[in-house]
Coordinates of C-alpha atoms in Angstrom, one line a residue:
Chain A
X1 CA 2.2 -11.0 127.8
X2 CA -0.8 -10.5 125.7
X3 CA -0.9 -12.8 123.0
X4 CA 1.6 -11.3 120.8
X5 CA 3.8 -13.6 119.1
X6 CA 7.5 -12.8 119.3
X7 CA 8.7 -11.3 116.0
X8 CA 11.6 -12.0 114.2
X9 CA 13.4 -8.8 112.5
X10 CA 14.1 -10.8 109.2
X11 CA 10.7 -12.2 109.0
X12 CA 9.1 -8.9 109.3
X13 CA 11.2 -7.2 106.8
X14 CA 11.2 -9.7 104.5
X15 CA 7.5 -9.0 103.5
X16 CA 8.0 -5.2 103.4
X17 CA 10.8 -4.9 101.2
X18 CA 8.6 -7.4 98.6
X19 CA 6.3 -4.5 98.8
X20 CA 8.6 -1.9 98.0
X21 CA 10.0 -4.2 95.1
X22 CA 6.6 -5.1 93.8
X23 CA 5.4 -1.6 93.4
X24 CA 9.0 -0.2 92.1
X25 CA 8.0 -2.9 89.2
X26 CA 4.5 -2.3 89.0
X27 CA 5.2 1.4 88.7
X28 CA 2.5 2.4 91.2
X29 CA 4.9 3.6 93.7
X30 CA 8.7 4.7 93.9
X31 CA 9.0 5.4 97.3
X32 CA 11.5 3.4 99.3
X33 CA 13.3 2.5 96.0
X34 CA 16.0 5.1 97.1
X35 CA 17.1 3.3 100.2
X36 CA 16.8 0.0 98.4
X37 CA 19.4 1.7 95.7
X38 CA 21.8 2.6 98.4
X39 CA 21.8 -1.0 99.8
X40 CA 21.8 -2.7 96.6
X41 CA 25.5 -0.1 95.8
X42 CA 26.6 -0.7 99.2
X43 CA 26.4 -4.5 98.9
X44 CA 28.3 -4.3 95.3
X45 CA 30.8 -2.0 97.1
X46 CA 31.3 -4.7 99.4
X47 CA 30.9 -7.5 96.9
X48 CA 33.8 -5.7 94.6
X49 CA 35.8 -5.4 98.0
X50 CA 35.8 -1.4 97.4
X51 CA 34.3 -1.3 100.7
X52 CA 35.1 -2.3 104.2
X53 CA 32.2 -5.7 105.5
X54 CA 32.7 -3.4 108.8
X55 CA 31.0 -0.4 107.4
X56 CA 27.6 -1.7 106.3
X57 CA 24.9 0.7 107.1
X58 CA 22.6 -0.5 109.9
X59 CA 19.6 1.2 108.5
X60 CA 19.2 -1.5 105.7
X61 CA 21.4 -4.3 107.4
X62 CA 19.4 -7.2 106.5
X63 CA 19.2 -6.4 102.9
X64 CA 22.7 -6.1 102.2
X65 CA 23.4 -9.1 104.0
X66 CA 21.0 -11.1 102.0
X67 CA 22.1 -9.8 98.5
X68 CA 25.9 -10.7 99.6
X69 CA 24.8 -13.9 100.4
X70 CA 22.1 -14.9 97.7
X71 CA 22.9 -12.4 94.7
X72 CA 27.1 -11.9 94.9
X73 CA 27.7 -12.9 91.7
X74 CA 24.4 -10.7 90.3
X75 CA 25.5 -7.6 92.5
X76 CA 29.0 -7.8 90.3
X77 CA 27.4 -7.7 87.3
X78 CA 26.0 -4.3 88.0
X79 CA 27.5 -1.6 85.7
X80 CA 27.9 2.2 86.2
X81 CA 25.3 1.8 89.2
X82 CA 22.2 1.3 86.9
X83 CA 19.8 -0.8 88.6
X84 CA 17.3 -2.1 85.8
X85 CA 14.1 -4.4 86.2
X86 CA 15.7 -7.1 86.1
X87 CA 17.9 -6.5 89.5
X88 CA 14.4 -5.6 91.2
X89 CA 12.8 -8.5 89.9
X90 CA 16.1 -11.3 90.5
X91 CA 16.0 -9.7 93.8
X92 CA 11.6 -9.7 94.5
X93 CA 12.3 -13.5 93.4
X94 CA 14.9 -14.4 95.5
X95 CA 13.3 -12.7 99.2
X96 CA 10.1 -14.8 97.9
Chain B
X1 CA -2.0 -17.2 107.0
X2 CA -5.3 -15.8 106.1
X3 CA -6.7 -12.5 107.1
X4 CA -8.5 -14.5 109.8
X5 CA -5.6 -14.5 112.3
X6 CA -5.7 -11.0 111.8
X7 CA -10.1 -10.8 112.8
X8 CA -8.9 -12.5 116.2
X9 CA -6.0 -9.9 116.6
X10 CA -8.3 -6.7 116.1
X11 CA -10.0 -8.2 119.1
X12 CA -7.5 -8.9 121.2
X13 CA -6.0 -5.6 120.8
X14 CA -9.2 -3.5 121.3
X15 CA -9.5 -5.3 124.6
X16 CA -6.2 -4.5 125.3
X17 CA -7.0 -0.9 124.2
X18 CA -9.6 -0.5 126.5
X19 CA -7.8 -2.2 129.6
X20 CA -4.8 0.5 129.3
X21 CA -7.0 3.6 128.9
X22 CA -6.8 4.7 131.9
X23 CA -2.7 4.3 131.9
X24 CA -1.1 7.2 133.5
X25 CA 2.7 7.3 132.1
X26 CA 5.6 9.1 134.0
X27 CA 6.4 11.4 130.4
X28 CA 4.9 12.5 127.1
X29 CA 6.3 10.7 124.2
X30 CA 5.0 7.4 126.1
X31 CA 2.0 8.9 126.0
X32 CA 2.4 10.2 122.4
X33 CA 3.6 6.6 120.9
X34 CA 0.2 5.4 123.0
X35 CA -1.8 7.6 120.9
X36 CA 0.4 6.8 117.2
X37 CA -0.8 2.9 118.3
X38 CA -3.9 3.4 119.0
X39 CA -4.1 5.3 115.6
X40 CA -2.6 2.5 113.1
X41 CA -5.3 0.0 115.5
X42 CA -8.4 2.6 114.3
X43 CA -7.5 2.8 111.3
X44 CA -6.4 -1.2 110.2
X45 CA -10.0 -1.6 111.9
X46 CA -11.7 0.2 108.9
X47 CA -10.4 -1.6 106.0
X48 CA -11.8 -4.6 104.5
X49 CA -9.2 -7.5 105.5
X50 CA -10.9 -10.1 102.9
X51 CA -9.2 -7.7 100.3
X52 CA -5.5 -7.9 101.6
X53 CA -3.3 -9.3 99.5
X54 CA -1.1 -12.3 101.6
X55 CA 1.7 -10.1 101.8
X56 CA -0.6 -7.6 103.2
X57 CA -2.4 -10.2 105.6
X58 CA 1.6 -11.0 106.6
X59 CA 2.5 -7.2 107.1
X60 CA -0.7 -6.5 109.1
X61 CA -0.3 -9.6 111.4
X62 CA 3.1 -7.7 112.2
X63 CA 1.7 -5.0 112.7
X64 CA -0.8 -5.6 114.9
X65 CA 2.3 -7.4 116.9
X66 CA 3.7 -4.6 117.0
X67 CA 0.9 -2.9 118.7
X68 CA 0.2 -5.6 121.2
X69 CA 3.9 -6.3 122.8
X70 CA 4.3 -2.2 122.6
X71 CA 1.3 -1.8 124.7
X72 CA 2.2 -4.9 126.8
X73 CA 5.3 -2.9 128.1
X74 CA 3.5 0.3 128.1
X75 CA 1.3 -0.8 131.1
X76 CA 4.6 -2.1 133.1
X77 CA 6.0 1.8 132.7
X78 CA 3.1 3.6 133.8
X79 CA 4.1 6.2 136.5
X80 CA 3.5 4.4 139.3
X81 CA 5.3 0.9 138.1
X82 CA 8.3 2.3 136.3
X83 CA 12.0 2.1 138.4
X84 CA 12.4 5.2 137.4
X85 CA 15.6 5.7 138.8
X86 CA 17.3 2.9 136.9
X87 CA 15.8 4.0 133.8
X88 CA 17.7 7.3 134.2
X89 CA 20.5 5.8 134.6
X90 CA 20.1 3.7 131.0
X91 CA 19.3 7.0 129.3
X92 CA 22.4 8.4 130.0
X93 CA 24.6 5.8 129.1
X94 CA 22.0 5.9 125.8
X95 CA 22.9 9.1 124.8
X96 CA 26.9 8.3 124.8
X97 CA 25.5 5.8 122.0
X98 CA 22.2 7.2 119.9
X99 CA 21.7 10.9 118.7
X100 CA 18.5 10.3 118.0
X101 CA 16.3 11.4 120.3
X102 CA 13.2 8.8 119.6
X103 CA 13.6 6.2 121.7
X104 CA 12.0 5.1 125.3
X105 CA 13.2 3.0 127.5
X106 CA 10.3 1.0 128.8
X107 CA 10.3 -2.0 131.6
X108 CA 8.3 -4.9 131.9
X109 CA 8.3 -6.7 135.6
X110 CA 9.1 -10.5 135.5
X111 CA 7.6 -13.2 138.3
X112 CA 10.6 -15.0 137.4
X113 CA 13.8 -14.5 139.5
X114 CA 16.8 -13.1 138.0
X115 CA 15.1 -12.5 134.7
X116 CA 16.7 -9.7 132.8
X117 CA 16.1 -9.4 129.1
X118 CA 15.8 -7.1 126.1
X119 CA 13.9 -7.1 123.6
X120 CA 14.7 -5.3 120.2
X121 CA 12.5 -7.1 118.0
X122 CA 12.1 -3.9 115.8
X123 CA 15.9 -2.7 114.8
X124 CA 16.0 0.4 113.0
X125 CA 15.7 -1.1 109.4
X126 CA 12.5 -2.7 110.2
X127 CA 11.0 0.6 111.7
X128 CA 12.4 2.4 109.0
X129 CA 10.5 0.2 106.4
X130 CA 7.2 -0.5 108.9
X131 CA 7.1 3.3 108.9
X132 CA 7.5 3.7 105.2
X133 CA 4.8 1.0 104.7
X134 CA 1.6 2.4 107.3
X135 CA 3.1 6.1 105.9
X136 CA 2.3 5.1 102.5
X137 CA -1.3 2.7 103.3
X138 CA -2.1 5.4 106.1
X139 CA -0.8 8.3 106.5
X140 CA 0.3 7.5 109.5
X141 CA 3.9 7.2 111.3
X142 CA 5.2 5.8 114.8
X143 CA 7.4 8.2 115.6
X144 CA 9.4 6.2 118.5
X145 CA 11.3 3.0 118.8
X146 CA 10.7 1.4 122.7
X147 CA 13.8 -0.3 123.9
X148 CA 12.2 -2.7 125.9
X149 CA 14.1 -4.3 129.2
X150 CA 12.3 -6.9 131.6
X151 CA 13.2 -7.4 135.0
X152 CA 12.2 -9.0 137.8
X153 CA 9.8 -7.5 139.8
X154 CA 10.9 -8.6 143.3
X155 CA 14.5 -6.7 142.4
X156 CA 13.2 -3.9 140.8
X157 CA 14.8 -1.6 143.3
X158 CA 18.0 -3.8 143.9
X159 CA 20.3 -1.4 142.6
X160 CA 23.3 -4.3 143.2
X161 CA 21.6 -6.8 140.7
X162 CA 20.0 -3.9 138.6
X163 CA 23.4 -3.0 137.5
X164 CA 22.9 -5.6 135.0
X165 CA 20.6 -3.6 133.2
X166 CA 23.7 -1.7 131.5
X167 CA 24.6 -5.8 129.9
X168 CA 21.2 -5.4 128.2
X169 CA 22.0 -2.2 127.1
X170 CA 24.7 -3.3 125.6
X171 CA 23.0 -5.8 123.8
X172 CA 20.4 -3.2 122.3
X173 CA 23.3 -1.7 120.9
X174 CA 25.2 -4.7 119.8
X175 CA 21.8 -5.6 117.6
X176 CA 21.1 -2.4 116.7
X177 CA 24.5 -1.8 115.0
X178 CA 25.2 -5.6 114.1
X179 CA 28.4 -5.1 115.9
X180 CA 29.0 -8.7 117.0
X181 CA 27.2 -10.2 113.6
X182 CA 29.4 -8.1 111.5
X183 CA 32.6 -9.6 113.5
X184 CA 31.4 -12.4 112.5
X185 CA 30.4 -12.1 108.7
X186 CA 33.9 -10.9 108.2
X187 CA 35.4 -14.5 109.5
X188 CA 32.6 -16.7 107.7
X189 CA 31.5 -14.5 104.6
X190 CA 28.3 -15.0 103.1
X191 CA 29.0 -15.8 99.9
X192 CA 31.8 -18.5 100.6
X193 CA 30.7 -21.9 102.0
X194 CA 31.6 -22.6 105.3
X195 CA 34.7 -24.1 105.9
X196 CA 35.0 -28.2 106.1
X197 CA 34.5 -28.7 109.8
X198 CA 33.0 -25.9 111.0
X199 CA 28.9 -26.8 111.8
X200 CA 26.2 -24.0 111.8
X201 CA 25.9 -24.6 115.3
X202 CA 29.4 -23.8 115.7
X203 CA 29.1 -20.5 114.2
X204 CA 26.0 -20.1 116.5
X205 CA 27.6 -20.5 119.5
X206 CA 30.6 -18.3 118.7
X207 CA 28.0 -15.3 117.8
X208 CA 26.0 -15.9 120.8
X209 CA 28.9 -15.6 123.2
X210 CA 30.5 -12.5 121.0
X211 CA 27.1 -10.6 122.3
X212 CA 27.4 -12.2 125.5
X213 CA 31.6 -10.4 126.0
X214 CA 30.3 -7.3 124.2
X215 CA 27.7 -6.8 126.8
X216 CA 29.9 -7.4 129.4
X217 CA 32.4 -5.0 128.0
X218 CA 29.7 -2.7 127.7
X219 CA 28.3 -2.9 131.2
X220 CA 32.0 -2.5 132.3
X221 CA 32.4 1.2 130.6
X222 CA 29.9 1.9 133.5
X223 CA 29.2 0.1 136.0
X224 CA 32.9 -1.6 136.5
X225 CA 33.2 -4.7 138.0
X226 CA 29.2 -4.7 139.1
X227 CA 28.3 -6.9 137.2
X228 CA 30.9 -9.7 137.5
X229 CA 30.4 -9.7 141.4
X230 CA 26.6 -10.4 140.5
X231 CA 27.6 -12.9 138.3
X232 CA 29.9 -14.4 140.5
X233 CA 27.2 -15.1 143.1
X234 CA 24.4 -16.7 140.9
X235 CA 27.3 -18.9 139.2
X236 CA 28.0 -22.4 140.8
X237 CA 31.8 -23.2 140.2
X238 CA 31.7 -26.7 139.6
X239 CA 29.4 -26.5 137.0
X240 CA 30.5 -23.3 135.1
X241 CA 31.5 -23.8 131.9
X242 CA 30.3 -22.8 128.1
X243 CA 27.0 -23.3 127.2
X244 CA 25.7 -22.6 123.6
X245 CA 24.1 -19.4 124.4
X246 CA 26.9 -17.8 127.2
X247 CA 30.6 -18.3 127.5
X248 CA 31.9 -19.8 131.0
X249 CA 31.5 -17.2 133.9
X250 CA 35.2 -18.1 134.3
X251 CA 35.7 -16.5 131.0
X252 CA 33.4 -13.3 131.4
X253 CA 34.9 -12.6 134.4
X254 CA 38.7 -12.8 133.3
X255 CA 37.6 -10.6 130.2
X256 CA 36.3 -7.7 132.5
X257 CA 39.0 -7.6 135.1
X258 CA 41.5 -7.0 132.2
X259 CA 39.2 -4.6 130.8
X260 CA 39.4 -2.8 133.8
X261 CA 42.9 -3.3 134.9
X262 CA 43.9 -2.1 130.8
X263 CA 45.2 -5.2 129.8
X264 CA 45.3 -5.7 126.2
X265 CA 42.2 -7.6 125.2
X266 CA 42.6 -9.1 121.8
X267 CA 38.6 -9.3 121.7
X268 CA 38.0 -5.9 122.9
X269 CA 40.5 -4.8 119.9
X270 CA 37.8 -6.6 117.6
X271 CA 35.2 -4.7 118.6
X272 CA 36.7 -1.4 118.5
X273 CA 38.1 -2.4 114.8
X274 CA 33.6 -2.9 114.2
X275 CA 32.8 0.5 116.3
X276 CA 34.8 2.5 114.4
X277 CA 33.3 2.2 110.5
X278 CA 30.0 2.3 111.8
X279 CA 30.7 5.7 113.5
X280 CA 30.6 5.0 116.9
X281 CA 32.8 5.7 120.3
X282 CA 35.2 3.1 121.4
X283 CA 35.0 0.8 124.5
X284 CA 36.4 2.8 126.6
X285 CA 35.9 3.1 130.8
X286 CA 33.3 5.7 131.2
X287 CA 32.4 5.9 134.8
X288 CA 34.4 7.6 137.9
X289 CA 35.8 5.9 141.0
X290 CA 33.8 6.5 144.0
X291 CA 35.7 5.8 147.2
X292 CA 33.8 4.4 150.2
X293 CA 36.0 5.3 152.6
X294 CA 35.3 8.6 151.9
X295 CA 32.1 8.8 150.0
X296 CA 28.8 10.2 151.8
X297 CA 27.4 7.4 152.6
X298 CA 29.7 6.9 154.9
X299 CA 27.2 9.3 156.8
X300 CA 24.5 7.6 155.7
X301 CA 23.5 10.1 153.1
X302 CA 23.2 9.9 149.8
X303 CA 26.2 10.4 147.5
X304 CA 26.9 14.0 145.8
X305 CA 26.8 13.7 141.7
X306 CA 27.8 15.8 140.3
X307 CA 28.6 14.4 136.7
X308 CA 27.2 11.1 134.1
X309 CA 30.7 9.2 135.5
X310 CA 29.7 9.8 138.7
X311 CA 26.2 8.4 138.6
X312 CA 26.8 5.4 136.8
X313 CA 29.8 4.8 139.4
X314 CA 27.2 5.0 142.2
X315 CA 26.9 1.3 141.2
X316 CA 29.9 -0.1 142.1
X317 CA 30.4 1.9 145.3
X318 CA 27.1 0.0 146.0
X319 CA 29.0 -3.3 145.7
X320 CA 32.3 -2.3 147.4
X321 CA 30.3 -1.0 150.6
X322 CA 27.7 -4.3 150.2
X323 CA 31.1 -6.5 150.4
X324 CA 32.5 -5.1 153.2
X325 CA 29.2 -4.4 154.9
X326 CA 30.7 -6.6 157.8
X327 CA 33.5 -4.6 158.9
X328 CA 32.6 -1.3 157.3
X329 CA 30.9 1.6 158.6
X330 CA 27.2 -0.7 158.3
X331 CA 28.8 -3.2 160.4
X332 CA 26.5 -2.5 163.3
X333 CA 23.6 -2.6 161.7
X334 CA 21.8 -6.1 160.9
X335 CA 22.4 -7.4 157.1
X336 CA 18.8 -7.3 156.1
X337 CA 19.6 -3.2 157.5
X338 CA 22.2 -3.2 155.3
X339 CA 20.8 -4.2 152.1
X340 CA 17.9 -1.6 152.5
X341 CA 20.7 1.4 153.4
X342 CA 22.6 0.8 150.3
X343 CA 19.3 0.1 148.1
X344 CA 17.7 3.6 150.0
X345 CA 21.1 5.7 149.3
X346 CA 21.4 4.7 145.7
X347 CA 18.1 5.5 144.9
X348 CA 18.1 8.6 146.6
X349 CA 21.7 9.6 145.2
X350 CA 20.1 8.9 141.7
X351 CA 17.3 10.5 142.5
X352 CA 19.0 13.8 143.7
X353 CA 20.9 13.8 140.8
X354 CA 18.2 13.6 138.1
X355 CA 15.9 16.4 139.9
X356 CA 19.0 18.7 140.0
X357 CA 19.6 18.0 136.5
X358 CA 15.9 19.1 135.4
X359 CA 16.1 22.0 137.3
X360 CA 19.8 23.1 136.0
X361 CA 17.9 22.7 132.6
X362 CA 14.9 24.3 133.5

């Protein structure tokens, strides 16, 4: 090997979805914010047992994962799929 | 971490930049994801690092990873290093798994004996979201995902040990899918504390030697019992048993006979249950029987394929010959003979194979 250091999947994608999160709340960029929609649903889905654990999406694993684990009860409180703010900003704190 | 670590990086990837220019690679989209690394390298070398944010310094240190391990296995596939034969073997079984078509399969040759890994340090959320990220700062994108298998070098072209391969394949698709974490997030959820009794290491162990079966079961759909007669040979009896990172060889082996004989397998049930919702096939034998009694290399040539089942079954016909090597048609031939007739004819039977597969296509 050259000196690369072995990377860990959550450690790397930990820092990039505080980027997408940071600019979806500083309003400078929106890209990304639909695939962090579609895991934030998925993992209510899950979290309201309208959806089988079996079925999560692998393209935004970790994420779902993490809100089931750290944000359950926050991911229930989600009405009529409207993801405000303060979603982004309980989950930007909770990856930090 | 300060954008430093990331001055030191630059350097060490130049250097390795201009150690693998000359790099001749055996097909284009190595060549291609070359060139998309040596693009994100030019252009993280123009900005001003003292500016990065520390989320940025953190991204870019990935990054530039990223670049270094991907070229590390990039020289070990060049066209003269790669087993090329082996790899077209993993392709196929690949395709029965993946419809996309951006992914290569590239080697890297251990020193150390009986070393077979993979590494999937980049699944496809964390591509997704690199790609989002240098798409967004640079206009750039990576367009494929290296599936990267190490082996040793002294049995690169051991097509009986090799057949291991198709384990690590299994795993790439075990971590790629989540399959044996999701078995497991459905028994300890999240969200509810672990039960009274249970230790983290516990739950450790029991995911580590869920990946370890799946790959087994995996290798199995292909290669049959090659895998467990390789196993059987590096494992000493009296001191087989669990260990936190692999279930007993005892156990491995039991769960791949019945696999093969159709037994019901309560934990290959489990994994069908996870293949299913996450749209993909079933564990399911996917390979042909080869007889050696009557196969060509009973003439010493190499074997006919005509179909995917039939070259990944080219595997275990190498093992049942191997085994009775003594009393078979090799039997007059010295061992060390032996070994290079069955290694020779596999690699020629694969290699037949994939040549008249190009030139049907063609």
């Amino acid at each position: 090997m050259y000196l690369a250091k072995t990377l860990n999947s959550s450690e790397v994608q930990t820092p990039l979805y505080v980027d997408i999160l940071e600019r979806i709340l500083n309003h400078t960029s929106e890209d990304g914010k639909v695939n962090i929609d579609k895991a934030i649903l998925e993992a209510q889905q899950i979290a309201l047992e309208k959806k089988e654990i079996y079925s999560i999406n692998h393209r935004y694993y970790f994420l779902v994962t993490t809100l089931l684990g750290k944000y359950f009860e926050g991911l229930k409180e989600i009405k009529d799929e409207q993801i405000n703010d303060k979603v982004y900003s309980d989950i930007l704190h909770l990856l930090k | 971490m300060d954008y430093s670590a990331i001055q030191l990086q630059l350097r060490q990837v130049d250097e390795a930049f201009s150690r693998s220019r000359i790099n001749v690679y055996s097909d284009t989209k190595k060549k291609c994801h070359f060139n998309e690394l040596h693009s994100l390298f030019v252009e993280i070398s123009k900005i001003e690092l003292s500016a990065l944010s520390p989320g940025d310094v953190e991204i870019h240190y990935n990054l530039l990873s990223f670049v270094l391990n991907g070229l590390e296995y990039l020289d070990n596939s060049t066209l003269n290093v790669i087993p090329y034969e082996l790899v077209s073997c993993l392709e196929l079984a690949l395709n029965d798994w993946i419809d996309d078509d951006n992914f290569i399969i590239v080697t890297s040759l251990s020193n150390k004996h009986i070393e077979y890994l993979l590494s999937t340090n980049f699944n496809s959320e964390t591509f997704l979201s690199t790609n989002r990220y240098i798409q967004g700062k640079y206009n750039l994108k990576i367009t494929n995902r290296l599936i990267r298998i190490t082996l040793p070098k002294s049995l690169s072209r051991d097509y009986l040990s090799s057949a291991v391969l198709y384990h690590e394949l299994g795993h790439f698709i075990d971590l790629e899918y989540n399959i044996s974490q999701k078995i497991l997030l459905k028994k300890y959820p999240p969200h509810i504390p672990i039960p009274i009794g249970v230790l983290p290491s516990d739950i450790n162990k029991e995911y580590r030697h869920t990946l370890e079966f799946f790959a087994d079961l995996f290798a199995a759909q292909y290669v049959n019992q090659s895998t467990n007669f390789f196993l059987q040979r590096i494992t000493t009896p009296s001191r087989d048993g669990d260990s936190e990172t692999h279930p007993s060889t005892a156990k491995r082996l039991q769960i791949v006979n019945d696999f093969i004989d159709g037994k019901p397998l309560e934990i290959l049930d489990e994994f069908n249950h996870v293949l299913s919702p996450s749209s993909l096939p079933a564990l399911k034998v996917r390979h042909s029987n080869l007889d050696p009694k009557i196969s060509d290399f009973k003439n010493l040539t190499p074997q006919k394929l005509k179909t995917p089942q039939e070259l990944h079954a080219i595997f275990k016909l190498a093992w049942d010959v191997w085994i009775d090597s003594e009393t078979n048609f090799l039997k007059d031939f010295e061992e060390k003979e032996r070994y290079h007739i069955i290694n020779n004819l596999v690699e020629k039977s694969i290699s037949n194979y994939t040549i008249q597969e190009k030139w049907n296509k063609a």
